[in-house]
Short mmCIF file of C-alpha atoms in Angstrom, two decimals:
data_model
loop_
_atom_site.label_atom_id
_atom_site.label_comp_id
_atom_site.label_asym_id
_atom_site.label_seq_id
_atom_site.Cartn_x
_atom_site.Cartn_y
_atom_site.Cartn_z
CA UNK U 62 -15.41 33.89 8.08
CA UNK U 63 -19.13 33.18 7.63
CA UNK U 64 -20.20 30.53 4.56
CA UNK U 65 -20.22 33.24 1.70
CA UNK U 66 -16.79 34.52 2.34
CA UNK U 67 -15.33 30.95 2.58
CA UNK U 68 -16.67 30.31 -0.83
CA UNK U 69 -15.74 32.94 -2.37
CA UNK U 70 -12.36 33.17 -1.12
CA UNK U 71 -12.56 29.05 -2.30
CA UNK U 72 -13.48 30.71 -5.45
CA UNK U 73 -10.90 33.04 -5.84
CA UNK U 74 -8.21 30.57 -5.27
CA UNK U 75 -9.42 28.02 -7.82
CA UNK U 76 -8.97 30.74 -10.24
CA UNK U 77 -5.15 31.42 -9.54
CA UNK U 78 -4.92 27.81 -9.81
CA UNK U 79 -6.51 28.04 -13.20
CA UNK U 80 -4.61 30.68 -14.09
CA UNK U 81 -1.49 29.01 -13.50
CA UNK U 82 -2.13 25.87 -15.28
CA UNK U 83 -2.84 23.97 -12.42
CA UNK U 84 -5.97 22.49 -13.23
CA UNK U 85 -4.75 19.24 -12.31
CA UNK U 86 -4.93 20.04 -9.03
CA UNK U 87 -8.69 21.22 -8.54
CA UNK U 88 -9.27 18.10 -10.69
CA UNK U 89 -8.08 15.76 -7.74
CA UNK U 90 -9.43 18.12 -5.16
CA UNK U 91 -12.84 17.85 -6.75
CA UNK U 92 -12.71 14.09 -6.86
CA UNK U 93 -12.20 14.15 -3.38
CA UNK U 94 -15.35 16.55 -2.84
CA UNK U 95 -17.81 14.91 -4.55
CA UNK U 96 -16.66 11.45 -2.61
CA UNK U 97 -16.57 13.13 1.08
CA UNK U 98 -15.07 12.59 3.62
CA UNK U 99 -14.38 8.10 3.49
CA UNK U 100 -15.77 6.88 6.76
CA UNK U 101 -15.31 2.69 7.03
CA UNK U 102 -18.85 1.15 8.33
CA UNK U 103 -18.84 0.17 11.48
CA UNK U 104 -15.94 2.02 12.98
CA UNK U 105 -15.75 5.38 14.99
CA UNK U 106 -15.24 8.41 12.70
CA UNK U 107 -12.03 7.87 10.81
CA UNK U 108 -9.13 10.17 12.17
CA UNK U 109 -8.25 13.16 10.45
CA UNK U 110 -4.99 13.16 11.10
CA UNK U 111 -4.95 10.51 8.18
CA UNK U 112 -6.25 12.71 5.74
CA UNK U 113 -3.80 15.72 6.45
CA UNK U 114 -6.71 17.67 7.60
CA UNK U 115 -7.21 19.20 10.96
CA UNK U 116 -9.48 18.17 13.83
CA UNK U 117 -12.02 21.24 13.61
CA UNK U 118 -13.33 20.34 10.02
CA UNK U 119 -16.39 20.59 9.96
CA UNK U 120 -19.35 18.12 9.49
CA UNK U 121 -22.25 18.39 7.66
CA UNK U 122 -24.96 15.85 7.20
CA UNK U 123 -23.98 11.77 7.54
CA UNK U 124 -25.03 9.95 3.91
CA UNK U 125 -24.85 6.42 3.17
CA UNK U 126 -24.09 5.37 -0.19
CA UNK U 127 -26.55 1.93 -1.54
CA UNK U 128 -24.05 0.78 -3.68
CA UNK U 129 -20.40 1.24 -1.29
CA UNK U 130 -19.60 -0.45 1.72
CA UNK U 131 -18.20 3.10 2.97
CA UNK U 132 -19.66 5.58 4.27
CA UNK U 133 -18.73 9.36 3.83
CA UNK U 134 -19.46 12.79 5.50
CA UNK U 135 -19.32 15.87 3.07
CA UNK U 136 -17.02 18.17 3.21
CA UNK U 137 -18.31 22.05 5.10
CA UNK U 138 -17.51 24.88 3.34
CA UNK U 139 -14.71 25.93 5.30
CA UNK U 140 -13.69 21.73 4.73
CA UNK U 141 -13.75 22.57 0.89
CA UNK U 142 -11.13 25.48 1.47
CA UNK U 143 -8.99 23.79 3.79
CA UNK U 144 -9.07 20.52 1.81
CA UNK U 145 -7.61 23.11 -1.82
CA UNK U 146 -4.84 24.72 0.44
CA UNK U 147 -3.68 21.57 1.71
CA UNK U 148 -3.91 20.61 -1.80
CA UNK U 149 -1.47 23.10 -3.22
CA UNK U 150 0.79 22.50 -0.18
CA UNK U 151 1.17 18.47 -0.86
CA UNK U 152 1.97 19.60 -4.16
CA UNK U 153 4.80 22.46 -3.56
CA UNK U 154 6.54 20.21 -1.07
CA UNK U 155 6.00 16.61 -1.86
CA UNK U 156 6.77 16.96 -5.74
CA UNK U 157 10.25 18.27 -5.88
CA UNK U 158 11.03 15.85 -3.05
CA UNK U 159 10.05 12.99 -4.70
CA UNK U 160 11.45 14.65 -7.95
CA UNK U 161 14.82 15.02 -6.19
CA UNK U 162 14.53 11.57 -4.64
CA UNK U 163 14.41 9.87 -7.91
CA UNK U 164 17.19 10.77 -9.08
CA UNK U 165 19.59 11.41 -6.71
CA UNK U 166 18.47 7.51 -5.99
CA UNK U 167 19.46 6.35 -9.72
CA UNK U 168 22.83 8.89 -9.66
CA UNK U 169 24.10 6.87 -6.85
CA UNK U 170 26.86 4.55 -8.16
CA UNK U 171 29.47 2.47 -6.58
CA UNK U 172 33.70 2.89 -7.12
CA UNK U 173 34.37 -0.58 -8.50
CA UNK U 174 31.15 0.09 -10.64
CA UNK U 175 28.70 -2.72 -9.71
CA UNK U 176 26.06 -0.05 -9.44
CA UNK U 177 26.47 2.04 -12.02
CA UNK U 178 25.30 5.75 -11.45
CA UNK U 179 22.74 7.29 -14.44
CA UNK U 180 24.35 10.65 -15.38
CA UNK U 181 20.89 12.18 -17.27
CA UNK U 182 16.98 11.52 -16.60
CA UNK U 183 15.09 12.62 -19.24
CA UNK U 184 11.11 12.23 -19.94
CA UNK U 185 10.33 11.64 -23.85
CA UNK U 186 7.04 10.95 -25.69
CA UNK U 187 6.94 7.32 -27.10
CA UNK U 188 5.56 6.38 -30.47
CA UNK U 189 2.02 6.67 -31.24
CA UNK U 190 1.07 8.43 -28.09
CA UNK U 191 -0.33 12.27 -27.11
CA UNK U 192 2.28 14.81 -26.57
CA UNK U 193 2.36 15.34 -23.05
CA UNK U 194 3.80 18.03 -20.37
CA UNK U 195 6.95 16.57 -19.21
CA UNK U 196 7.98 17.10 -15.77
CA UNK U 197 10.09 20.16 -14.97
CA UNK U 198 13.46 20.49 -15.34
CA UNK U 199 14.88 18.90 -11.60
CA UNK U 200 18.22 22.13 -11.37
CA UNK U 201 15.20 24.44 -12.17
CA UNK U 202 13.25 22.99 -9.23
CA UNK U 203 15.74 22.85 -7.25
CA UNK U 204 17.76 26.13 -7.51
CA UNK U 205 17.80 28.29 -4.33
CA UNK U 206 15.13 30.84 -6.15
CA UNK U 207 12.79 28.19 -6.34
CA UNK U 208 13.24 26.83 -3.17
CA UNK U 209 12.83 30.45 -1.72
CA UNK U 210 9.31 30.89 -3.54
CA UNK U 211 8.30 27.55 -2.01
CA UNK U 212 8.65 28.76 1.33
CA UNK U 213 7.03 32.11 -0.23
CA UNK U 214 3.82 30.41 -1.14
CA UNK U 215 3.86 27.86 1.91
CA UNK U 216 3.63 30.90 4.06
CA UNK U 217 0.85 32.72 2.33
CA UNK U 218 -1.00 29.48 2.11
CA UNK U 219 -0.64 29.16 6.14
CA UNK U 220 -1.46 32.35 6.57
CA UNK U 221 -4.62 32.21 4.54
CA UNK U 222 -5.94 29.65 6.09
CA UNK U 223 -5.46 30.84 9.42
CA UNK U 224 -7.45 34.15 7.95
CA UNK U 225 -9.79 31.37 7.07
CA UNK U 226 -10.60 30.15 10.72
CA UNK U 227 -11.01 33.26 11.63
CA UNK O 121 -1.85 40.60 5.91
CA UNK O 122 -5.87 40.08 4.82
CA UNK O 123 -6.91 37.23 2.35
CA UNK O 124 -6.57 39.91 -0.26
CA UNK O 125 -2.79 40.58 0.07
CA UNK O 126 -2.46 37.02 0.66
CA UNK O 127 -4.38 35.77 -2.70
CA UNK O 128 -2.44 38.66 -4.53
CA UNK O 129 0.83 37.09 -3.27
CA UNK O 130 0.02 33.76 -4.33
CA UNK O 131 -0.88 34.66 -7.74
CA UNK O 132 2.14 36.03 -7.92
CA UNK O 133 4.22 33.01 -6.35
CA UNK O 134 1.94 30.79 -9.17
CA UNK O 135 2.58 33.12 -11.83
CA UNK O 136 6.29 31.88 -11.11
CA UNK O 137 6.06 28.15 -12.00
CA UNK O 138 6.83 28.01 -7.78
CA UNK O 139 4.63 24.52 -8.97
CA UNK O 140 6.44 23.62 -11.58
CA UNK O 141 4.30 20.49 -12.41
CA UNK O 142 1.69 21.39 -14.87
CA UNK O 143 -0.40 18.27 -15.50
CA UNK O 144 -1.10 15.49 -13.44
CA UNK O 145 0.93 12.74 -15.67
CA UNK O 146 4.03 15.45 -15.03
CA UNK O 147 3.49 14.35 -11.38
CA UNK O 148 2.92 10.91 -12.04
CA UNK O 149 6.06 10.74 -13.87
CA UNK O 150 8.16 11.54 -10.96
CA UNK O 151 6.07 9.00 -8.36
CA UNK O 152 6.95 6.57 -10.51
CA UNK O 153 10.39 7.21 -11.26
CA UNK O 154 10.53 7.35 -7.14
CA UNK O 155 8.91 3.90 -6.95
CA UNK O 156 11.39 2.68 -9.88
CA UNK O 157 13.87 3.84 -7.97
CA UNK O 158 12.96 1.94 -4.96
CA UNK O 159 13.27 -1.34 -6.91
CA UNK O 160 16.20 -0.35 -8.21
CA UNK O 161 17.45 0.33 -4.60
CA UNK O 162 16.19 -3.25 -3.14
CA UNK O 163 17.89 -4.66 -5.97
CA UNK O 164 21.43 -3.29 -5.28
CA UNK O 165 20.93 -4.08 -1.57
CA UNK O 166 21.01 -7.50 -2.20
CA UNK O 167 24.69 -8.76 -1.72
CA UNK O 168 24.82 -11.11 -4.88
CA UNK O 169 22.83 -9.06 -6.95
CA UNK O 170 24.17 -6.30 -9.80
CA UNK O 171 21.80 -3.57 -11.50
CA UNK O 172 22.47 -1.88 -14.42
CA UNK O 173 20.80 0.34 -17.22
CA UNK O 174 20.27 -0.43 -20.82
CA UNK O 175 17.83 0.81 -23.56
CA UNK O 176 15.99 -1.03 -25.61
CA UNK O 177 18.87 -2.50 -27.88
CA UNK O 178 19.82 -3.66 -24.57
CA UNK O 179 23.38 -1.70 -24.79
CA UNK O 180 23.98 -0.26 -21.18
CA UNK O 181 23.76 3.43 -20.89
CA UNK O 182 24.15 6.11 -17.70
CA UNK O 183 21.61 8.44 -19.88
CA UNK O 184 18.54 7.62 -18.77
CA UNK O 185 15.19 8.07 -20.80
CA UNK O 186 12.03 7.43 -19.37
CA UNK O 187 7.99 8.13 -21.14
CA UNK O 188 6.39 10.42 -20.75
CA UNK O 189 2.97 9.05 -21.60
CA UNK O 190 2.51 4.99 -21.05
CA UNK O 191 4.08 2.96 -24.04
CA UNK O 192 5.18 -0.84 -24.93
CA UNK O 193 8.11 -2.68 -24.24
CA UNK O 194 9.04 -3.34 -27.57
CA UNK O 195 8.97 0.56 -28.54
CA UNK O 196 10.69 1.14 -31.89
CA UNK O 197 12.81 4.17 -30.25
CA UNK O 198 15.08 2.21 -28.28
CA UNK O 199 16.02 5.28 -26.50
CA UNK O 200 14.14 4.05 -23.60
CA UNK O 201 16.08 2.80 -20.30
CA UNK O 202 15.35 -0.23 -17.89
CA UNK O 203 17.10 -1.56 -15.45
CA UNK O 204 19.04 -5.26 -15.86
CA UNK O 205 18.71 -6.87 -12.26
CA UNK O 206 20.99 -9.87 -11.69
CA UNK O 207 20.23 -11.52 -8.51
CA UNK O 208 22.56 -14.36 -8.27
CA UNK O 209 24.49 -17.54 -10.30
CA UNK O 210 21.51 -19.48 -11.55
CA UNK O 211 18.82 -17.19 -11.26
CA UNK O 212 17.60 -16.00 -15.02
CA UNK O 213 17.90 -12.17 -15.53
CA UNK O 214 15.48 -9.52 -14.93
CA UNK O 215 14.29 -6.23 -16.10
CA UNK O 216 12.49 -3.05 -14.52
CA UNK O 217 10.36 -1.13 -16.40
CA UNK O 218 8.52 2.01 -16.03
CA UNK O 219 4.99 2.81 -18.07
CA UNK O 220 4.48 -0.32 -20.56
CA UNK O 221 1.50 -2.18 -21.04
CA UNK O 222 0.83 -5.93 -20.13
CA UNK O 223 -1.69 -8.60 -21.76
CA UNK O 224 -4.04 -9.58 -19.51
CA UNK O 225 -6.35 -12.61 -19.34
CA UNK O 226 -8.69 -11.33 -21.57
CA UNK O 227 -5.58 -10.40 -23.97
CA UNK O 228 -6.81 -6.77 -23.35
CA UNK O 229 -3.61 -4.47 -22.24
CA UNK O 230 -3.23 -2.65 -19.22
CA UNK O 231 -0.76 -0.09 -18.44
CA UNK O 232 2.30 -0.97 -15.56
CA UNK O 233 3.18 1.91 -13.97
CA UNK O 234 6.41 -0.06 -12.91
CA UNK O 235 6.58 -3.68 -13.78
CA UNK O 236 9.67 -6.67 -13.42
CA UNK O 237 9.73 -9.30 -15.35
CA UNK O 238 12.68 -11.87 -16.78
CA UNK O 239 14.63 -10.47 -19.64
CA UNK O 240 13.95 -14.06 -21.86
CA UNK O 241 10.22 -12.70 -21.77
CA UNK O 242 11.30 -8.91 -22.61
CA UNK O 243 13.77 -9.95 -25.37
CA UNK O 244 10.74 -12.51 -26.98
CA UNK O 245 8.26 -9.58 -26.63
CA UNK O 246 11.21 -7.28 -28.31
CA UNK O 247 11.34 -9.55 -31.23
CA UNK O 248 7.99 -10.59 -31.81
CA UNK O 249 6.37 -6.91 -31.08
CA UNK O 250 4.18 -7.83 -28.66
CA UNK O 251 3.25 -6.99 -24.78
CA UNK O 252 4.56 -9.15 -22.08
CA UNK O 253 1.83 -11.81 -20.70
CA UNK O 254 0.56 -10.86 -16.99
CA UNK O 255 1.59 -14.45 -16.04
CA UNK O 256 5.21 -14.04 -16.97
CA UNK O 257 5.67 -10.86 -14.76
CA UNK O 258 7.01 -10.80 -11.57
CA UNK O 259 5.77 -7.59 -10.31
CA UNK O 260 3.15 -4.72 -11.43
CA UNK O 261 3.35 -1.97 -9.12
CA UNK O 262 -0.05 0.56 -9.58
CA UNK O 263 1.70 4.30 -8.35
CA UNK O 264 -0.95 6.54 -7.23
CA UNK O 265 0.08 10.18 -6.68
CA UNK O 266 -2.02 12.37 -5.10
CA UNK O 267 -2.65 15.99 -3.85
CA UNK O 268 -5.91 14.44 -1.39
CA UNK O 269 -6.92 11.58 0.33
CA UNK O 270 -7.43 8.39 -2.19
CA UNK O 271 -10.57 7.85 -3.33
CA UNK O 272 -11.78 4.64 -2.97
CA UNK O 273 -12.83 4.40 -6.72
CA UNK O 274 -8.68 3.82 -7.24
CA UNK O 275 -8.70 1.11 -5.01
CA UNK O 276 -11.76 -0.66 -6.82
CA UNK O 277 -9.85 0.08 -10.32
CA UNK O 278 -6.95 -1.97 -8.56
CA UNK O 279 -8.61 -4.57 -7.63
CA UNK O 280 -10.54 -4.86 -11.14
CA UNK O 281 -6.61 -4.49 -13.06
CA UNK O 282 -5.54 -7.16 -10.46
CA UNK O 283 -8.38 -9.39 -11.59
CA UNK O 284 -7.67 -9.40 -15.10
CA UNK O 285 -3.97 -9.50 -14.52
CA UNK O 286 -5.06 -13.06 -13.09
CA UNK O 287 -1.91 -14.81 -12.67
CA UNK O 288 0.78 -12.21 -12.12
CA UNK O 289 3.14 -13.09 -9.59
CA UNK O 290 3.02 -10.26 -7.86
CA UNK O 291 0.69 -6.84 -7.63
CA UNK O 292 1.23 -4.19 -5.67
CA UNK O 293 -1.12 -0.90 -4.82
CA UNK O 294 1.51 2.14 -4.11
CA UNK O 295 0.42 5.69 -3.20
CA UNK O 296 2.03 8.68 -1.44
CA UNK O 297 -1.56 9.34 0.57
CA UNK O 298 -3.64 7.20 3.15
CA UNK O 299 -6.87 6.67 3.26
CA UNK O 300 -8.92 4.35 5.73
CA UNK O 301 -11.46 3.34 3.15
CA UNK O 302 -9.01 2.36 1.11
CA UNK O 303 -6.74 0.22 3.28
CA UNK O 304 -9.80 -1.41 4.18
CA UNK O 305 -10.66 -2.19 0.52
CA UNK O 306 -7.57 -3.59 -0.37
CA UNK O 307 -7.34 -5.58 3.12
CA UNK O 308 -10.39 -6.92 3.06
CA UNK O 309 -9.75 -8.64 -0.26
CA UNK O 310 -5.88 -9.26 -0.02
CA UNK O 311 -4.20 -7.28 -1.89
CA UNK O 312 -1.14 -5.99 -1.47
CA UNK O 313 -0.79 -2.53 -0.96
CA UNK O 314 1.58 0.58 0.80
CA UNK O 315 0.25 3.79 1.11
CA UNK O 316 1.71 7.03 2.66
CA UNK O 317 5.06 6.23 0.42
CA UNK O 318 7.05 9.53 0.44
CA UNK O 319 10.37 10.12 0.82
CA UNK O 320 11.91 9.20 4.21
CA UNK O 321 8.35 7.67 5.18
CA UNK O 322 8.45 5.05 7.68
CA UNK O 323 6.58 3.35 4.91
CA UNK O 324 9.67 2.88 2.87
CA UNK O 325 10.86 -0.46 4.36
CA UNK O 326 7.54 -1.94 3.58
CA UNK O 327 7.60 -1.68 -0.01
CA UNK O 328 10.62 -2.91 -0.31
CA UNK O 329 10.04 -5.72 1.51
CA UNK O 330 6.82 -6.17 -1.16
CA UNK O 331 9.72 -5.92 -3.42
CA UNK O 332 11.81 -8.08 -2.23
CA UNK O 333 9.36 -10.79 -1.66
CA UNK O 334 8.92 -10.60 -5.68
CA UNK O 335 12.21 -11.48 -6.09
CA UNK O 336 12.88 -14.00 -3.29
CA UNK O 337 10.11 -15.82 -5.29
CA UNK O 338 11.91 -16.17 -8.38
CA UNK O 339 14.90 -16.82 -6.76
CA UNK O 340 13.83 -19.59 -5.15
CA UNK O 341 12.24 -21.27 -7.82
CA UNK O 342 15.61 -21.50 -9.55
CA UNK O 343 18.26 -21.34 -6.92
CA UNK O 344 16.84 -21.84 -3.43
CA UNK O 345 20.92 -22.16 -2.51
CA UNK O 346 21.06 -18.32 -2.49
CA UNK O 347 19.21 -16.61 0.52
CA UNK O 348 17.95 -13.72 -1.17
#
């Protein structure tokens, strides 16, 4: 895909993330634009692999920041793309793993009681403070329709990106 | 399949709630309930130790409540849980929290994501309606969840929160992503930090040895008898 068609399929994307209330997530990924890629000073390039990206990304011009010790490489076009769909993925797997995690870790109790198990986990606002969107319900998240979807979307995503490289 | 199909598939998969987490505190929620969870893990892995769950009239309960937006200890719903760590004969009560603000030394606040501290302090703050002193805490843990690589401006934040927290006991930098600029940050100026903390991550072991450090501390400085 040449520049143009990486944006605007970068484009397009953002939107269904819009769409879906899912700002949150362009939020972070825009944060992490605007910063580039982190590169320490005075060490090689810093390895992908620790970033969840692949090797090919690619890089544009080196700038040096005055102010930070670090140094950082911007993110390509086709680095901007790759960097949202990796996005979305972190989010559909890690989240209902560390969801499930939680509180299958506080459930666990003990027969002569010394660890008591918690039978409910709820999220509710405390005084004084701004309503706000409470995490999803964990059966909901975990029910074999969802989990199905999941795999859904982690296939598309894959896909796309592959479309992406070309 | 072209990009079309595929983008018209994921809208659809979206349009589903297949992420069902709407707003970044909904995610923060459940890193920190995972990191909570991991205290309240170390904790029970301790052979003399007992953990239990109480709200804020300190009456035990198996219903847990946590917030859903950061809040103080002494809350006027007492729906709110924490957990009630014992560590051993001699070694004053503790309590887990998640979400509650902290004085600092400037006597400004500053949100815990997940903080320990002894219950004498919690019950005084309880009565007297006011936020636990940094000094008095055993451990602030800062949970970072994130869809990207840190940004090193988080790492700076810690280090400023860690600065004000002055004499805390313990702090502790936790996020499920790497980053090398911000190991280096936090190494460079000795803080403690884990990053990559998922579930299952070889990571795991690390922060609870953080943890467990926190509470060998206290329990040496009033029963060095028991090897904690």
């Amino acid at each position: 895909m040449n520049v143009e068609e990486l944006t605007s399929l970068e484009t397009e994307l953002r939107g269904l993330l819009t769409e879906a209330w899912l700002q949150w997530i362009l939020t972070q990924v825009d944060a992490a634009v605007s910063e580039g890629i982190p590169e320490p000073e005075g060490t090689d390039p810093p390895d992908q692999a620790l970033f969840g990206l692949p090797d090919h990304f690619g890089r544009a011009r080196r700038t040096v920041s005055k102010k930070a010790t670090v140094r950082s490489v911007p993110y390509t076009p086709q680095g901007r793309l790759e960097l949202l769909i990796s996005a979305i993925e972190n989010a559909t797997v890690e989240l209902p793993e560390i969801h499930e995690t939680f509180f299958k870790s506080l459930a666990q109790g003990s027969d002569d009681d010394t660890r008591p198990a918690a039978q409910s986990i709820v999220f509710l606002p405390d005084e004084d403070t701004r309503p706000l969107p409470a995490p999803p319900d964990l059966e909901s998240v975990m029910s074999s329709s969802a989990r199905f979807n999941r795999e859904l979307l982690l296939e598309a995503l894959s896909l796309l990106r592959e479309e992406a490289r070309g | 399949m072209s990009a079309a199909d595929l983008l018209q598939e994921i809208r659809s998969l979206l349009q589903m709630e297949t992420i069902a987490y709407t707003s970044e505190s909904a995610a923060d929620d459940v890193y920190e309930g995972f990191i909570f969870a991991q205290v309240v893990e170390t904790a029970r892995s301790i052979p003399t130790a007992r953990v239990h769950f109480a709200n804020g009239n300190g009456e035990p309960t198996k219903d847990l409540a946590f917030r859903l937006s950061p809040g103080r200890l002494y809350s006027s719903n007492p729906a709110f849980t924490h957990a009630v760590i014992e560590l051993g004969s001699g070694i004053p009560q503790l309590e887990a929290h998640i979400g509650v603000t902290v004085r600092g030394a400037t006597e400004v606040e500053h949100e815990c994501d997940v903080l320990i501290l002894p219950t004498e302090d919690a019950d005084r703050c309880r009565q007297n309606r006011t936020s636990p002193q940094a000094g008095r805490c055993l451990l602030a843990v800062e949970c970072k969840y994130y869809t990207n690589p840190l940004e090193l401006s988080l790492a700076r934040e810690f280090a400023g929160l860690k600065s004000d927290l002055g004499s805390i006991r313990y702090a502790l930098f936790a996020a499920n992503r790497g980053s090398p600029s911000v190991k280096k940050f936090l190494s460079g100026r000795n803080l403690h930090h884990e990053l990559t903390l998922l579930p299952n991550a070889p990571s795991i072991p690390d922060l609870k040895w953080h943890i467990r450090a926190a509470f060998k501390k206290h329990g040496s400085k009033h029963n060095p008898a028991i090897d904690l």
